mmCIF file of C-alpha atoms in Angstrom:
data_model
loop_
_atom_site.group_PDB
_atom_site.id
_atom_site.type_symbol
_atom_site.label_atom_id
_atom_site.label_comp_id
_atom_site.label_asym_id
_atom_site.label_seq_id
_atom_site.Cartn_x
_atom_site.Cartn_y
_atom_site.Cartn_z
ATOM 1 C CA MET A 238 -18.596 -3.537 13.381
ATOM 2 C CA ALA A 239 -17.002 -6.870 11.847
ATOM 3 C CA PRO A 240 -12.652 -5.119 11.777
ATOM 4 C CA THR A 241 -13.066 -5.434 8.523
ATOM 5 C CA ASP A 242 -15.949 -3.579 8.370
ATOM 6 C CA ARG A 243 -14.685 -0.323 11.573
ATOM 7 C CA SER A 244 -11.194 -0.251 9.124
ATOM 8 C CA PHE A 245 -13.402 0.479 5.968
ATOM 9 C CA ALA A 246 -15.465 2.830 8.037
ATOM 10 C CA ARG A 247 -12.753 4.893 9.807
ATOM 11 C CA ARG A 248 -11.084 5.455 6.999
ATOM 12 C CA ARG A 249 -14.076 7.416 4.877
ATOM 13 C CA LEU A 250 -14.791 9.517 8.650
ATOM 14 C CA LEU A 251 -10.775 10.501 9.235
ATOM 15 C CA THR A 252 -11.841 14.600 9.571
ATOM 16 C CA ALA A 253 -10.950 17.183 7.509
ATOM 17 C CA THR A 254 -8.910 18.725 10.404
ATOM 18 C CA ALA A 255 -6.464 16.131 9.437
ATOM 19 C CA ALA A 256 -6.297 16.751 6.062
ATOM 20 C CA LEU A 257 -5.725 20.375 6.953
ATOM 21 C CA THR A 258 -2.880 19.624 9.535
ATOM 22 C CA GLY A 259 -0.832 16.701 6.399
ATOM 23 C CA THR A 260 -1.049 19.885 4.088
ATOM 24 C CA ALA A 261 0.586 22.230 6.213
ATOM 25 C CA LEU A 262 2.988 20.823 7.893
ATOM 26 C CA LEU A 263 4.334 20.356 4.429
ATOM 27 C CA GLY A 264 6.057 22.857 2.605
ATOM 28 C CA GLY A 265 4.949 23.005 -0.710
ATOM 29 C CA THR A 266 2.712 21.785 -3.491
ATOM 30 C CA ALA A 267 2.939 20.068 -7.075
ATOM 31 C CA HIS A 268 -0.056 19.507 -9.038
ATOM 32 C CA ALA A 269 0.256 16.849 -11.373
ATOM 33 C CA ALA A 270 -2.097 18.697 -13.625
ATOM 34 C CA GLU A 271 -0.006 17.779 -17.368
ATOM 35 C CA LYS A 272 0.023 13.830 -18.262
ATOM 36 C CA PRO A 273 3.318 12.012 -18.341
ATOM 37 C CA LYS A 274 5.697 12.340 -21.870
ATOM 38 C CA GLY A 275 5.049 9.357 -23.645
ATOM 39 C CA ALA A 276 1.742 7.017 -26.113
ATOM 40 C CA TRP A 277 1.489 5.076 -22.278
ATOM 41 C CA PRO A 278 -2.274 6.047 -20.769
ATOM 42 C CA ASP A 279 -1.820 7.955 -17.373
ATOM 43 C CA ARG A 280 -5.188 6.751 -16.856
ATOM 44 C CA PHE A 281 -7.521 3.666 -17.451
ATOM 45 C CA PRO A 282 -10.651 1.421 -15.754
ATOM 46 C CA LEU A 283 -10.571 -1.253 -13.777
ATOM 47 C CA PRO A 284 -13.606 -3.715 -14.040
ATOM 48 C CA ASP A 285 -16.642 -2.045 -12.213
ATOM 49 C CA GLY A 286 -17.055 -3.313 -8.885
ATOM 50 C CA PHE A 287 -13.773 -4.719 -8.405
ATOM 51 C CA GLN A 288 -13.246 -1.976 -5.269
ATOM 52 C CA PRO A 289 -8.844 -2.385 -5.678
ATOM 53 C CA GLU A 290 -6.525 -1.241 -3.085
ATOM 54 C CA GLY A 291 -3.305 -2.932 -3.324
ATOM 55 C CA ILE A 292 -0.768 -2.478 -6.515
ATOM 56 C CA ALA A 293 2.330 -4.145 -7.383
ATOM 57 C CA ILE A 294 5.213 -3.210 -10.084
ATOM 58 C CA GLY A 295 7.434 -6.299 -11.375
ATOM 59 C CA THR A 296 9.705 -6.165 -13.684
ATOM 60 C CA ARG A 297 7.903 -6.458 -16.774
ATOM 61 C CA PRO A 298 5.359 -3.180 -17.594
ATOM 62 C CA PHE A 299 2.176 -4.807 -16.359
ATOM 63 C CA GLY A 300 0.641 -2.981 -12.933
ATOM 64 C CA TYR A 301 -1.566 -6.275 -10.539
ATOM 65 C CA PHE A 302 -4.033 -5.522 -8.297
ATOM 66 C CA GLY A 303 -5.815 -6.795 -5.423
ATOM 67 C CA SER A 304 -10.004 -6.553 -5.156
ATOM 68 C CA LEU A 305 -11.949 -5.738 -1.598
ATOM 69 C CA ALA A 306 -14.438 -7.939 -2.506
ATOM 70 C CA ASP A 307 -13.778 -10.877 -3.382
ATOM 71 C CA GLY A 308 -10.114 -11.313 -3.433
ATOM 72 C CA ALA A 309 -9.366 -11.442 -6.803
ATOM 73 C CA VAL A 310 -5.844 -10.564 -8.531
ATOM 74 C CA TYR A 311 -6.255 -8.255 -12.111
ATOM 75 C CA ARG A 312 -3.541 -7.872 -14.572
ATOM 76 C CA ALA A 313 -3.366 -4.555 -16.677
ATOM 77 C CA SER A 314 -0.826 -3.758 -18.886
ATOM 78 C CA LEU A 315 1.094 -0.518 -18.775
ATOM 79 C CA ALA A 316 1.423 0.246 -22.136
ATOM 80 C CA THR A 317 -2.628 -0.279 -23.368
ATOM 81 C CA GLY A 318 -4.645 -0.109 -19.748
ATOM 82 C CA ARG A 319 -6.030 -2.844 -20.697
ATOM 83 C CA GLY A 320 -6.350 -5.803 -18.923
ATOM 84 C CA SER A 321 -8.247 -9.102 -17.380
ATOM 85 C CA VAL A 322 -8.365 -11.149 -14.369
ATOM 86 C CA ILE A 323 -5.349 -14.113 -13.482
ATOM 87 C CA SER A 324 -6.824 -15.092 -9.882
ATOM 88 C CA LYS A 325 -10.227 -15.639 -9.123
ATOM 89 C CA GLY A 326 -10.415 -15.184 -4.921
ATOM 90 C CA LEU A 327 -11.353 -16.983 -2.036
ATOM 91 C CA GLY A 328 -15.233 -14.805 -2.407
ATOM 92 C CA ALA A 329 -16.537 -12.530 0.158
ATOM 93 C CA GLY A 330 -14.261 -11.492 3.746
ATOM 94 C CA HIS A 331 -11.143 -13.286 1.746
ATOM 95 C CA GLN A 332 -9.716 -9.775 0.702
ATOM 96 C CA THR A 333 -6.378 -9.344 -1.067
ATOM 97 C CA VAL A 334 -5.401 -5.715 -0.005
ATOM 98 C CA GLY A 335 -1.674 -4.994 -0.025
ATOM 99 C CA LEU A 336 0.323 -7.023 -2.883
ATOM 100 C CA LYS A 337 3.858 -7.685 -4.064
ATOM 101 C CA ILE A 338 5.216 -9.901 -6.674
ATOM 102 C CA ASP A 339 8.678 -11.745 -6.563
ATOM 103 C CA ARG A 340 11.916 -10.427 -8.639
ATOM 104 C CA GLN A 341 11.399 -13.612 -10.861
ATOM 105 C CA GLY A 342 7.848 -12.221 -11.481
ATOM 106 C CA ARG A 343 6.493 -16.048 -10.468
ATOM 107 C CA ARG A 344 4.827 -14.904 -7.283
ATOM 108 C CA LEU A 345 2.692 -12.340 -5.729
ATOM 109 C CA PHE A 346 1.903 -12.154 -1.924
ATOM 110 C CA LEU A 347 -1.375 -10.989 -1.120
ATOM 111 C CA ALA A 348 -2.288 -10.245 2.510
ATOM 112 C CA GLY A 349 -5.917 -11.059 2.888
ATOM 113 C CA GLY A 350 -7.271 -8.218 4.945
ATOM 114 C CA GLY A 351 -10.121 -9.164 7.877
ATOM 115 C CA SER A 352 -9.658 -12.651 7.039
ATOM 116 C CA GLY A 353 -6.516 -12.861 8.656
ATOM 117 C CA GLU A 354 -5.199 -15.235 5.382
ATOM 118 C CA ILE A 355 -1.566 -14.913 4.251
ATOM 119 C CA ARG A 356 -1.366 -15.923 0.272
ATOM 120 C CA THR A 357 0.579 -16.788 -2.493
ATOM 121 C CA VAL A 358 -0.141 -16.952 -6.046
ATOM 122 C CA ASP A 359 1.707 -18.416 -9.303
ATOM 123 C CA VAL A 360 1.337 -15.771 -11.644
ATOM 124 C CA ARG A 361 1.707 -18.330 -14.853
ATOM 125 C CA SER A 362 -1.465 -20.357 -13.472
ATOM 126 C CA GLY A 363 -3.474 -18.068 -11.436
ATOM 127 C CA GLU A 364 -4.042 -21.082 -8.884
ATOM 128 C CA ILE A 365 -3.112 -19.662 -5.275
ATOM 129 C CA GLU A 366 -0.621 -21.831 -4.613
ATOM 130 C CA LYS A 367 -1.007 -21.491 -0.746
ATOM 131 C CA VAL A 368 -2.914 -19.659 2.567
ATOM 132 C CA TYR A 369 -1.895 -19.392 5.687
ATOM 133 C CA ALA A 370 -3.821 -18.769 8.698
ATOM 134 C CA THR A 371 -1.229 -16.177 10.759
ATOM 135 C CA GLY A 372 -4.539 -15.343 13.237
ATOM 136 C CA GLY A 373 -4.426 -11.510 12.566
ATOM 137 C CA THR A 374 -7.130 -9.575 12.422
ATOM 138 C CA PHE A 375 -6.662 -7.580 9.333
ATOM 139 C CA VAL A 376 -3.253 -8.142 7.700
ATOM 140 C CA ASN A 377 -3.383 -4.967 5.622
ATOM 141 C CA ASP A 378 0.280 -5.016 3.583
ATOM 142 C CA VAL A 379 3.028 -6.671 1.898
ATOM 143 C CA ILE A 380 7.000 -5.911 1.307
ATOM 144 C CA LEU A 381 9.000 -8.442 0.139
ATOM 145 C CA THR A 382 12.590 -8.315 1.883
ATOM 146 C CA PRO A 383 16.098 -11.165 0.924
ATOM 147 C CA GLY A 384 14.019 -14.222 2.187
ATOM 148 C CA ALA A 385 11.452 -12.900 3.726
ATOM 149 C CA ALA A 386 8.061 -10.982 2.884
ATOM 150 C CA TRP A 387 6.737 -8.811 5.805
ATOM 151 C CA PHE A 388 3.170 -8.014 6.393
ATOM 152 C CA THR A 389 1.542 -5.577 8.464
ATOM 153 C CA ASP A 390 -1.435 -5.823 10.898
ATOM 154 C CA SER A 391 -3.960 -2.687 11.255
ATOM 155 C CA PHE A 392 -5.594 -3.887 14.889
ATOM 156 C CA GLN A 393 -2.315 -5.627 16.763
ATOM 157 C CA PRO A 394 1.366 -4.464 17.354
ATOM 158 C CA GLN A 395 3.085 -7.029 15.864
ATOM 159 C CA LEU A 396 4.319 -8.215 11.850
ATOM 160 C CA TYR A 397 4.114 -11.071 9.748
ATOM 161 C CA LYS A 398 7.522 -12.780 8.520
ATOM 162 C CA LEU A 399 6.780 -15.393 6.210
ATOM 163 C CA THR A 400 9.403 -17.815 5.446
ATOM 164 C CA ARG A 401 9.673 -21.268 3.485
ATOM 165 C CA ALA A 402 9.898 -22.438 6.602
ATOM 166 C CA GLY A 403 5.736 -20.279 7.757
ATOM 167 C CA VAL A 404 4.720 -17.607 9.293
ATOM 168 C CA GLU A 405 5.998 -15.955 12.227
ATOM 169 C CA THR A 406 4.351 -13.040 14.523
ATOM 170 C CA VAL A 407 7.342 -10.109 15.897
ATOM 171 C CA PRO A 408 5.936 -8.051 18.244
ATOM 172 C CA LEU A 409 6.172 -4.256 17.867
ATOM 173 C CA THR A 410 7.209 -2.729 21.190
ATOM 174 C CA GLY A 411 9.672 0.928 21.569
ATOM 175 C CA ASP A 412 7.500 4.127 20.548
ATOM 176 C CA TRP A 413 4.748 1.922 18.483
ATOM 177 C CA VAL A 414 1.654 2.621 20.458
ATOM 178 C CA GLN A 415 -1.795 1.121 19.031
ATOM 179 C CA GLY A 416 -4.844 2.603 18.849
ATOM 180 C CA ASP A 417 -8.526 1.459 19.884
ATOM 181 C CA ASP A 418 -8.843 1.418 15.711
ATOM 182 C CA PHE A 419 -7.220 0.911 12.792
ATOM 183 C CA THR A 420 -3.364 1.763 13.574
ATOM 184 C CA ALA A 421 -0.938 0.454 11.543
ATOM 185 C CA ASN A 422 -0.846 0.471 7.431
ATOM 186 C CA GLY A 423 1.744 0.214 4.944
ATOM 187 C CA ILE A 424 5.016 -1.241 5.186
ATOM 188 C CA GLU A 425 8.546 -0.373 3.684
ATOM 189 C CA ARG A 426 12.074 -0.739 3.464
ATOM 190 C CA THR A 427 14.519 1.844 4.704
ATOM 191 C CA PRO A 428 16.821 2.507 2.145
ATOM 192 C CA ASP A 429 20.298 1.391 3.614
ATOM 193 C CA GLY A 430 17.970 -1.887 3.486
ATOM 194 C CA ARG A 431 18.744 -2.584 7.294
ATOM 195 C CA ALA A 432 15.082 -1.926 8.404
ATOM 196 C CA LEU A 433 11.801 -2.111 8.191
ATOM 197 C CA LEU A 434 8.991 1.536 8.213
ATOM 198 C CA VAL A 435 5.468 1.395 9.002
ATOM 199 C CA VAL A 436 2.586 3.787 9.271
ATOM 200 C CA ASN A 437 1.254 3.816 12.348
ATOM 201 C CA ALA A 438 -1.980 6.141 11.610
ATOM 202 C CA PHE A 439 -2.515 6.648 15.152
ATOM 203 C CA ALA A 440 0.284 7.755 17.168
ATOM 204 C CA ASP A 441 1.041 11.100 17.536
ATOM 205 C CA GLY A 442 -1.314 12.340 14.842
ATOM 206 C CA GLY A 443 0.251 9.752 12.237
ATOM 207 C CA THR A 444 3.326 8.819 11.983
ATOM 208 C CA LEU A 445 6.160 6.755 10.689
ATOM 209 C CA GLU A 446 7.724 4.391 12.258
ATOM 210 C CA ARG A 447 11.044 2.330 11.437
ATOM 211 C CA VAL A 448 10.747 -1.275 12.957
ATOM 212 C CA ASP A 449 13.544 -3.155 14.095
ATOM 213 C CA PRO A 450 13.127 -6.315 11.691
ATOM 214 C CA ARG A 451 15.293 -8.738 14.372
ATOM 215 C CA THR A 452 13.446 -7.648 17.618
ATOM 216 C CA GLY A 453 10.480 -5.798 16.393
ATOM 217 C CA ALA A 454 11.810 -2.961 18.845
ATOM 218 C CA ALA A 455 10.058 1.158 16.694
ATOM 219 C CA ARG A 456 11.410 4.132 16.673
ATOM 220 C CA ALA A 457 9.923 6.988 15.792
ATOM 221 C CA VAL A 458 11.295 7.949 12.278
ATOM 222 C CA ASP A 459 11.948 12.433 12.565
ATOM 223 C CA LEU A 460 9.778 14.035 9.792
ATOM 224 C CA GLY A 461 10.329 17.172 10.923
ATOM 225 C CA GLY A 462 7.144 18.112 12.636
ATOM 226 C CA SER A 463 5.375 16.355 9.465
ATOM 227 C CA LYS A 464 1.970 14.133 9.991
ATOM 228 C CA ILE A 465 0.692 11.614 8.151
ATOM 229 C CA PRO A 466 -2.649 10.552 9.955
ATOM 230 C CA ASN A 467 -4.485 9.692 6.283
ATOM 231 C CA GLY A 468 -1.039 7.417 5.439
ATOM 232 C CA ASP A 469 -1.981 4.716 3.473
ATOM 233 C CA GLY A 470 0.815 2.113 0.678
ATOM 234 C CA LEU A 471 4.289 3.472 0.868
ATOM 235 C CA LEU A 472 7.210 3.210 -1.510
ATOM 236 C CA LEU A 473 10.528 4.040 -1.694
ATOM 237 C CA LEU A 474 13.285 4.700 -4.738
ATOM 238 C CA GLY A 475 16.302 5.228 -3.794
ATOM 239 C CA ARG A 476 16.244 7.163 -0.692
ATOM 240 C CA ILE A 477 12.884 9.394 -1.844
ATOM 241 C CA LEU A 478 10.151 8.350 0.138
ATOM 242 C CA TYR A 479 6.515 8.376 -1.065
ATOM 243 C CA VAL A 480 3.428 8.417 0.947
ATOM 244 C CA VAL A 481 -0.115 7.858 -0.276
ATOM 245 C CA GLN A 482 -2.684 9.971 2.324
ATOM 246 C CA GLN A 483 -5.617 8.118 0.771
ATOM 247 C CA GLN A 484 -8.154 10.958 2.674
ATOM 248 C CA GLN A 485 -6.198 13.839 1.458
ATOM 249 C CA ASN A 486 -5.772 13.205 -1.958
ATOM 250 C CA ALA A 487 -2.393 13.453 -2.124
ATOM 251 C CA ILE A 488 1.296 11.673 -1.813
ATOM 252 C CA ASP A 489 3.580 13.351 0.175
ATOM 253 C CA VAL A 490 7.146 13.075 -0.012
ATOM 254 C CA PHE A 491 10.085 13.163 1.757
ATOM 255 C CA ARG A 492 13.866 12.312 1.535
ATOM 256 C CA LEU A 493 14.571 10.028 4.093
ATOM 257 C CA ASN A 494 18.951 9.637 5.413
ATOM 258 C CA ALA A 495 20.610 6.028 4.466
ATOM 259 C CA THR A 496 19.428 3.829 7.965
ATOM 260 C CA GLY A 497 15.879 5.925 7.525
ATOM 261 C CA THR A 498 15.781 7.691 11.559
ATOM 262 C CA LYS A 499 14.959 10.641 9.713
ATOM 263 C CA GLY A 500 12.821 12.482 6.829
ATOM 264 C CA THR A 501 12.195 16.110 4.848
ATOM 265 C CA ALA A 502 9.369 17.003 3.434
ATOM 266 C CA ILE A 503 9.806 17.802 -0.538
ATOM 267 C CA THR A 504 6.708 18.721 -1.525
ATOM 268 C CA ARG A 505 3.822 16.625 -1.597
ATOM 269 C CA ILE A 506 1.190 15.634 -4.998
ATOM 270 C CA THR A 507 -1.920 16.381 -5.794
ATOM 271 C CA ASP A 508 -4.280 15.399 -8.890
ATOM 272 C CA SER A 509 -7.850 15.985 -9.536
ATOM 273 C CA ARG A 510 -8.177 12.649 -10.983
ATOM 274 C CA PHE A 511 -6.827 11.438 -7.385
ATOM 275 C CA ARG A 512 -10.134 9.851 -5.317
ATOM 276 C CA ILE A 513 -8.759 8.035 -2.440
ATOM 277 C CA PRO A 514 -5.812 6.509 -3.969
ATOM 278 C CA THR A 515 -4.585 4.582 -1.588
ATOM 279 C CA THR A 516 -1.295 2.620 -2.595
ATOM 280 C CA VAL A 517 1.472 3.212 -5.280
ATOM 281 C CA ALA A 518 3.247 1.806 -7.483
ATOM 282 C CA ALA A 519 6.730 3.058 -10.502
ATOM 283 C CA TRP A 520 7.346 2.444 -13.643
ATOM 284 C CA GLY A 521 9.855 4.465 -15.892
ATOM 285 C CA GLU A 522 8.802 8.086 -15.027
ATOM 286 C CA LYS A 523 5.363 7.726 -13.723
ATOM 287 C CA LEU A 524 3.569 6.583 -10.449
ATOM 288 C CA TYR A 525 1.058 3.947 -10.593
ATOM 289 C CA LEU A 526 -2.073 4.718 -7.983
ATOM 290 C CA PRO A 527 -5.430 2.681 -7.840
ATOM 291 C CA ASN A 528 -8.326 5.179 -6.478
ATOM 292 C CA ALA A 529 -10.414 2.692 -3.848
ATOM 293 C CA ARG A 530 -13.226 5.599 -3.355
ATOM 294 C CA PHE A 531 -13.535 4.644 0.061
ATOM 295 C CA ASP A 532 -16.038 7.703 0.032
ATOM 296 C CA VAL A 533 -18.607 5.932 -2.050
ATOM 297 C CA GLU A 534 -20.599 3.169 -0.920
ATOM 298 C CA PRO A 535 -19.563 0.239 -3.025
ATOM 299 C CA ALA A 536 -21.555 -1.549 -5.677
ATOM 300 C CA PRO A 537 -21.258 -3.661 -8.415
ATOM 301 C CA ASP A 538 -21.693 -1.203 -10.810
ATOM 302 C CA THR A 539 -19.278 1.278 -9.291
ATOM 303 C CA GLU A 540 -16.678 2.148 -11.797
ATOM 304 C CA TYR A 541 -13.138 2.036 -10.164
ATOM 305 C CA ASP A 542 -9.832 3.669 -12.384
ATOM 306 C CA VAL A 543 -5.741 3.924 -11.575
ATOM 307 C CA VAL A 544 -3.651 6.964 -12.379
ATOM 308 C CA ALA A 545 -0.416 7.750 -13.201
ATOM 309 C CA VAL A 546 1.591 10.526 -12.912
ATOM 310 C CA PRO A 547 4.841 11.594 -12.415
ATOM 311 C CA GLN A 548 7.713 11.020 -10.216
ATOM 312 C CA VAL A 549 9.481 13.762 -7.947
#
């Protein structure tokens, strides 16, 4: 299969054993059955056939979602659930996987999946500003830091650092173990902001790695025995780290120390509305997750949606 096909095939074929392992290693489970307080919807639709994966929320109550089908970006009001496509993609083979919006709410940074691209989009016009060729295999997720945007590559042991000067490739070393298939996924910053956190779905049954952005040296984070074999999107709020375990239809929650070298499992969030959520973003007291539905073959009429659950 092509790299893109292999990546999604692997997601669909992850075993039930891995799912049970993740549940057993966490102390408890928080069932998000009750609706969060407030009048805003806790579930709203995305366009049929959209194939969502990433989500971004900035300083205003709007969610931005990327399409695996054609790279388009859809914006929805969190207050009403209504939205529209604000940026047309480049077509099949030019996915949008992870995405982030800058603090000014002016620019989106898109991970281009199997195209190996990094793209930036003007939020107001929806126009694609620049397309950067990384030479990578599957550019998966992105996090913004002061002065740079960092991207993971799921099939190569390296990160991409985008600055005003262009794209720099940063090899991953140290504890990083690259699998033959899908390996790196979500990316975040440590609570003190000095390092990066990257999901490694292959090493030791699924680990979280702390990466020195200056050198690329990775060290496994001590999660007290917890594994994240299906770890996808990451979200850090203070010292609370949310790890979306997509095939397990769950979010595992950890409390990290300041440097991000150690984490303690707090709970697991589950919800009957989860249909393989992939990424997570926050607004107010809610977490928002797009359901990627990797367990079904995508079609033009496949229904997709976004669900909201309370934060821990």
